[in-house]
Amino acid sequence: MVKISSLKKENEFKSVFQKGDVFGNKAFVIYYLKNDYKENRLGIIVSKKVSKRAVVRNKIKRRTKEAYRHNEDSFSKGYDIILIAKESITLVPFSSLEKSLIHLFYKKNLMRP
């Protein structure tokens, strides 16, 4: 199992929000920006608007990261990616969550040819 690189610092998130492109579907909003690395760096945001319970928010983060990991090889490399969970994500089964993620990457041409 390969570790997924993540965005950690506030200024890394800020630069993606300010300079990056944005797109959304029923489960996620994605912000993405080309980076200078040979790998993607992922940031996942699940706000208290989605659930007040930390257990639920952390479960959503784990499921999102796992869906990303399952499909990482088919995604283009060299991007900083922020995934923001929408409120409706609590009702979505894992298979649909994975399809939503793939849909976002496909629509924004972030899939490998």
PDB file of C-alpha atoms in Angstrom:
ATOM      1  CA  MET A   1       0.000   0.000   0.000  1.00  0.00           C
ATOM      2  CA  VAL A   2       1.472   3.329  -1.091  1.00  0.00           C
ATOM      3  CA  LYS A   3       1.020   6.362   1.112  1.00  0.00           C
ATOM      4  CA  ILE A   4      -1.031   9.175  -0.385  1.00  0.00           C
ATOM      5  CA  SER A   5       0.738  12.541  -0.217  1.00  0.00           C
ATOM      6  CA  SER A   6      -1.407  15.190   1.380  1.00  0.00           C
ATOM      7  CA  LEU A   7      -1.705  18.941   1.589  1.00  0.00           C
ATOM      8  CA  LYS A   8      -0.951  19.983   5.150  1.00  0.00           C
ATOM      9  CA  LYS A   9      -0.113  23.655   5.442  1.00  0.00           C
ATOM     10  CA  GLU A  10      -2.609  26.505   5.299  1.00  0.00           C
ATOM     11  CA  ASN A  11      -0.685  28.267   2.523  1.00  0.00           C
ATOM     12  CA  GLU A  12      -0.814  25.100   0.369  1.00  0.00           C
ATOM     13  CA  PHE A  13      -4.603  25.052   0.693  1.00  0.00           C
ATOM     14  CA  LYS A  14      -4.848  28.823   0.094  1.00  0.00           C
ATOM     15  CA  SER A  15      -2.882  28.701  -3.152  1.00  0.00           C
ATOM     16  CA  VAL A  16      -5.135  25.936  -4.535  1.00  0.00           C
ATOM     17  CA  PHE A  17      -8.271  27.863  -3.514  1.00  0.00           C
ATOM     18  CA  GLN A  18      -7.002  31.136  -5.026  1.00  0.00           C
ATOM     19  CA  LYS A  19      -5.289  29.938  -8.221  1.00  0.00           C
ATOM     20  CA  GLY A  20      -6.944  26.580  -8.896  1.00  0.00           C
ATOM     21  CA  ASP A  21      -9.950  25.518 -10.946  1.00  0.00           C
ATOM     22  CA  VAL A  22     -13.160  24.303  -9.325  1.00  0.00           C
ATOM     23  CA  PHE A  23     -15.877  21.823 -10.252  1.00  0.00           C
ATOM     24  CA  GLY A  24     -18.581  19.984  -8.337  1.00  0.00           C
ATOM     25  CA  ASN A  25     -21.108  17.165  -8.415  1.00  0.00           C
ATOM     26  CA  LYS A  26     -23.669  15.802  -5.951  1.00  0.00           C
ATOM     27  CA  ALA A  27     -21.100  14.473  -3.446  1.00  0.00           C
ATOM     28  CA  PHE A  28     -17.973  16.638  -3.817  1.00  0.00           C
ATOM     29  CA  VAL A  29     -16.511  19.952  -4.856  1.00  0.00           C
ATOM     30  CA  ILE A  30     -13.002  19.613  -6.283  1.00  0.00           C
ATOM     31  CA  TYR A  31     -10.357  22.326  -6.424  1.00  0.00           C
ATOM     32  CA  TYR A  32      -7.216  21.428  -8.360  1.00  0.00           C
ATOM     33  CA  LEU A  33      -3.995  23.132  -9.363  1.00  0.00           C
ATOM     34  CA  LYS A  34      -0.931  21.875 -11.264  1.00  0.00           C
ATOM     35  CA  ASN A  35       2.066  21.410  -8.964  1.00  0.00           C
ATOM     36  CA  ASP A  36       5.813  20.916  -9.493  1.00  0.00           C
ATOM     37  CA  TYR A  37       5.865  17.350  -8.194  1.00  0.00           C
ATOM     38  CA  LYS A  38       5.555  13.988  -9.942  1.00  0.00           C
ATOM     39  CA  GLU A  39       2.689  12.986  -7.666  1.00  0.00           C
ATOM     40  CA  ASN A  40      -0.676  14.274  -6.558  1.00  0.00           C
ATOM     41  CA  ARG A  41      -1.160  15.822  -3.128  1.00  0.00           C
ATOM     42  CA  LEU A  42      -4.622  15.387  -1.662  1.00  0.00           C
ATOM     43  CA  GLY A  43      -6.526  17.472   0.867  1.00  0.00           C
ATOM     44  CA  ILE A  44      -9.948  16.388   2.128  1.00  0.00           C
ATOM     45  CA  ILE A  45     -12.316  18.800   3.876  1.00  0.00           C
ATOM     46  CA  VAL A  46     -15.443  17.667   5.705  1.00  0.00           C
ATOM     47  CA  SER A  47     -17.079  20.561   7.544  1.00  0.00           C
ATOM     48  CA  LYS A  48     -19.330  20.514  10.568  1.00  0.00           C
ATOM     49  CA  LYS A  49     -22.137  21.397   8.182  1.00  0.00           C
ATOM     50  CA  VAL A  50     -21.933  17.791   6.930  1.00  0.00           C
ATOM     51  CA  SER A  51     -22.111  16.321  10.444  1.00  0.00           C
ATOM     52  CA  LYS A  52     -21.562  17.696  13.912  1.00  0.00           C
ATOM     53  CA  ARG A  53     -20.077  14.353  14.980  1.00  0.00           C
ATOM     54  CA  ALA A  54     -16.317  13.933  14.473  1.00  0.00           C
ATOM     55  CA  VAL A  55     -16.743  10.164  14.102  1.00  0.00           C
ATOM     56  CA  VAL A  56     -18.955  10.670  11.045  1.00  0.00           C
ATOM     57  CA  ARG A  57     -16.661  13.315   9.516  1.00  0.00           C
ATOM     58  CA  ASN A  58     -13.607  11.078   9.971  1.00  0.00           C
ATOM     59  CA  LYS A  59     -15.435   8.124   8.409  1.00  0.00           C
ATOM     60  CA  ILE A  60     -16.224  10.262   5.356  1.00  0.00           C
ATOM     61  CA  LYS A  61     -12.552  11.274   5.116  1.00  0.00           C
ATOM     62  CA  ARG A  62     -11.435   7.625   5.341  1.00  0.00           C
ATOM     63  CA  ARG A  63     -13.947   6.505   2.704  1.00  0.00           C
ATOM     64  CA  THR A  64     -12.948   9.355   0.371  1.00  0.00           C
ATOM     65  CA  LYS A  65      -9.246   8.609   0.765  1.00  0.00           C
ATOM     66  CA  GLU A  66      -9.887   4.905   0.101  1.00  0.00           C
ATOM     67  CA  ALA A  67     -11.934   5.671  -3.036  1.00  0.00           C
ATOM     68  CA  TYR A  68      -9.076   7.904  -4.231  1.00  0.00           C
ATOM     69  CA  ARG A  69      -6.483   5.206  -3.459  1.00  0.00           C
ATOM     70  CA  HIS A  70      -8.441   2.549  -5.394  1.00  0.00           C
ATOM     71  CA  ASN A  71      -8.393   4.713  -8.531  1.00  0.00           C
ATOM     72  CA  GLU A  72      -5.138   6.629  -8.086  1.00  0.00           C
ATOM     73  CA  ASP A  73      -3.394   4.843 -10.963  1.00  0.00           C
ATOM     74  CA  SER A  74      -5.986   6.095 -13.466  1.00  0.00           C
ATOM     75  CA  PHE A  75      -5.646   9.758 -12.379  1.00  0.00           C
ATOM     76  CA  SER A  76      -3.184  12.192 -13.964  1.00  0.00           C
ATOM     77  CA  LYS A  77      -0.167  13.037 -11.797  1.00  0.00           C
ATOM     78  CA  GLY A  78       1.258  16.399 -10.745  1.00  0.00           C
ATOM     79  CA  TYR A  79      -1.755  18.108  -9.142  1.00  0.00           C
ATOM     80  CA  ASP A  80      -2.699  19.536  -5.770  1.00  0.00           C
ATOM     81  CA  ILE A  81      -6.272  18.391  -5.189  1.00  0.00           C
ATOM     82  CA  ILE A  82      -8.751  19.491  -2.531  1.00  0.00           C
ATOM     83  CA  LEU A  83     -11.950  17.492  -2.165  1.00  0.00           C
ATOM     84  CA  ILE A  84     -14.738  19.132  -0.161  1.00  0.00           C
ATOM     85  CA  ALA A  85     -17.566  16.843   0.923  1.00  0.00           C
ATOM     86  CA  LYS A  86     -21.109  18.106   0.451  1.00  0.00           C
ATOM     87  CA  GLU A  87     -23.880  17.548   2.995  1.00  0.00           C
ATOM     88  CA  SER A  88     -25.522  14.834   0.865  1.00  0.00           C
ATOM     89  CA  ILE A  89     -22.431  12.596   1.166  1.00  0.00           C
ATOM     90  CA  THR A  90     -23.661  11.072   4.439  1.00  0.00           C
ATOM     91  CA  LEU A  91     -26.424   9.278   2.492  1.00  0.00           C
ATOM     92  CA  VAL A  92     -24.161   7.986  -0.296  1.00  0.00           C
ATOM     93  CA  PRO A  93     -22.972   4.338  -0.289  1.00  0.00           C
ATOM     94  CA  PHE A  94     -19.265   3.707  -0.953  1.00  0.00           C
ATOM     95  CA  SER A  95     -19.777   2.523  -4.549  1.00  0.00           C
ATOM     96  CA  SER A  96     -21.589   5.765  -5.443  1.00  0.00           C
ATOM     97  CA  LEU A  97     -18.959   7.826  -3.633  1.00  0.00           C
ATOM     98  CA  GLU A  98     -16.283   6.160  -5.750  1.00  0.00           C
ATOM     99  CA  LYS A  99     -18.271   6.804  -8.951  1.00  0.00           C
ATOM    100  CA  SER A 100     -18.706  10.472  -7.971  1.00  0.00           C
ATOM    101  CA  LEU A 101     -14.965  10.822  -7.485  1.00  0.00           C
ATOM    102  CA  ILE A 102     -14.189   9.218 -10.855  1.00  0.00           C
ATOM    103  CA  HIS A 103     -16.845  11.433 -12.489  1.00  0.00           C
ATOM    104  CA  LEU A 104     -15.137  14.594 -11.165  1.00  0.00           C
ATOM    105  CA  PHE A 105     -11.719  13.544 -12.428  1.00  0.00           C
ATOM    106  CA  TYR A 106     -13.143  12.478 -15.798  1.00  0.00           C
ATOM    107  CA  LYS A 107     -15.085  15.731 -16.327  1.00  0.00           C
ATOM    108  CA  LYS A 108     -12.008  17.878 -15.618  1.00  0.00           C
ATOM    109  CA  ASN A 109      -9.687  15.756 -17.796  1.00  0.00           C
ATOM    110  CA  LEU A 110      -7.668  14.597 -14.813  1.00  0.00           C
ATOM    111  CA  MET A 111      -7.773  10.946 -15.957  1.00  0.00           C
ATOM    112  CA  ARG A 112      -4.789   9.339 -17.613  1.00  0.00           C
ATOM    113  CA  PRO A 113      -5.290   8.663 -21.334  1.00  0.00           C
TER     114      PRO A 113
END
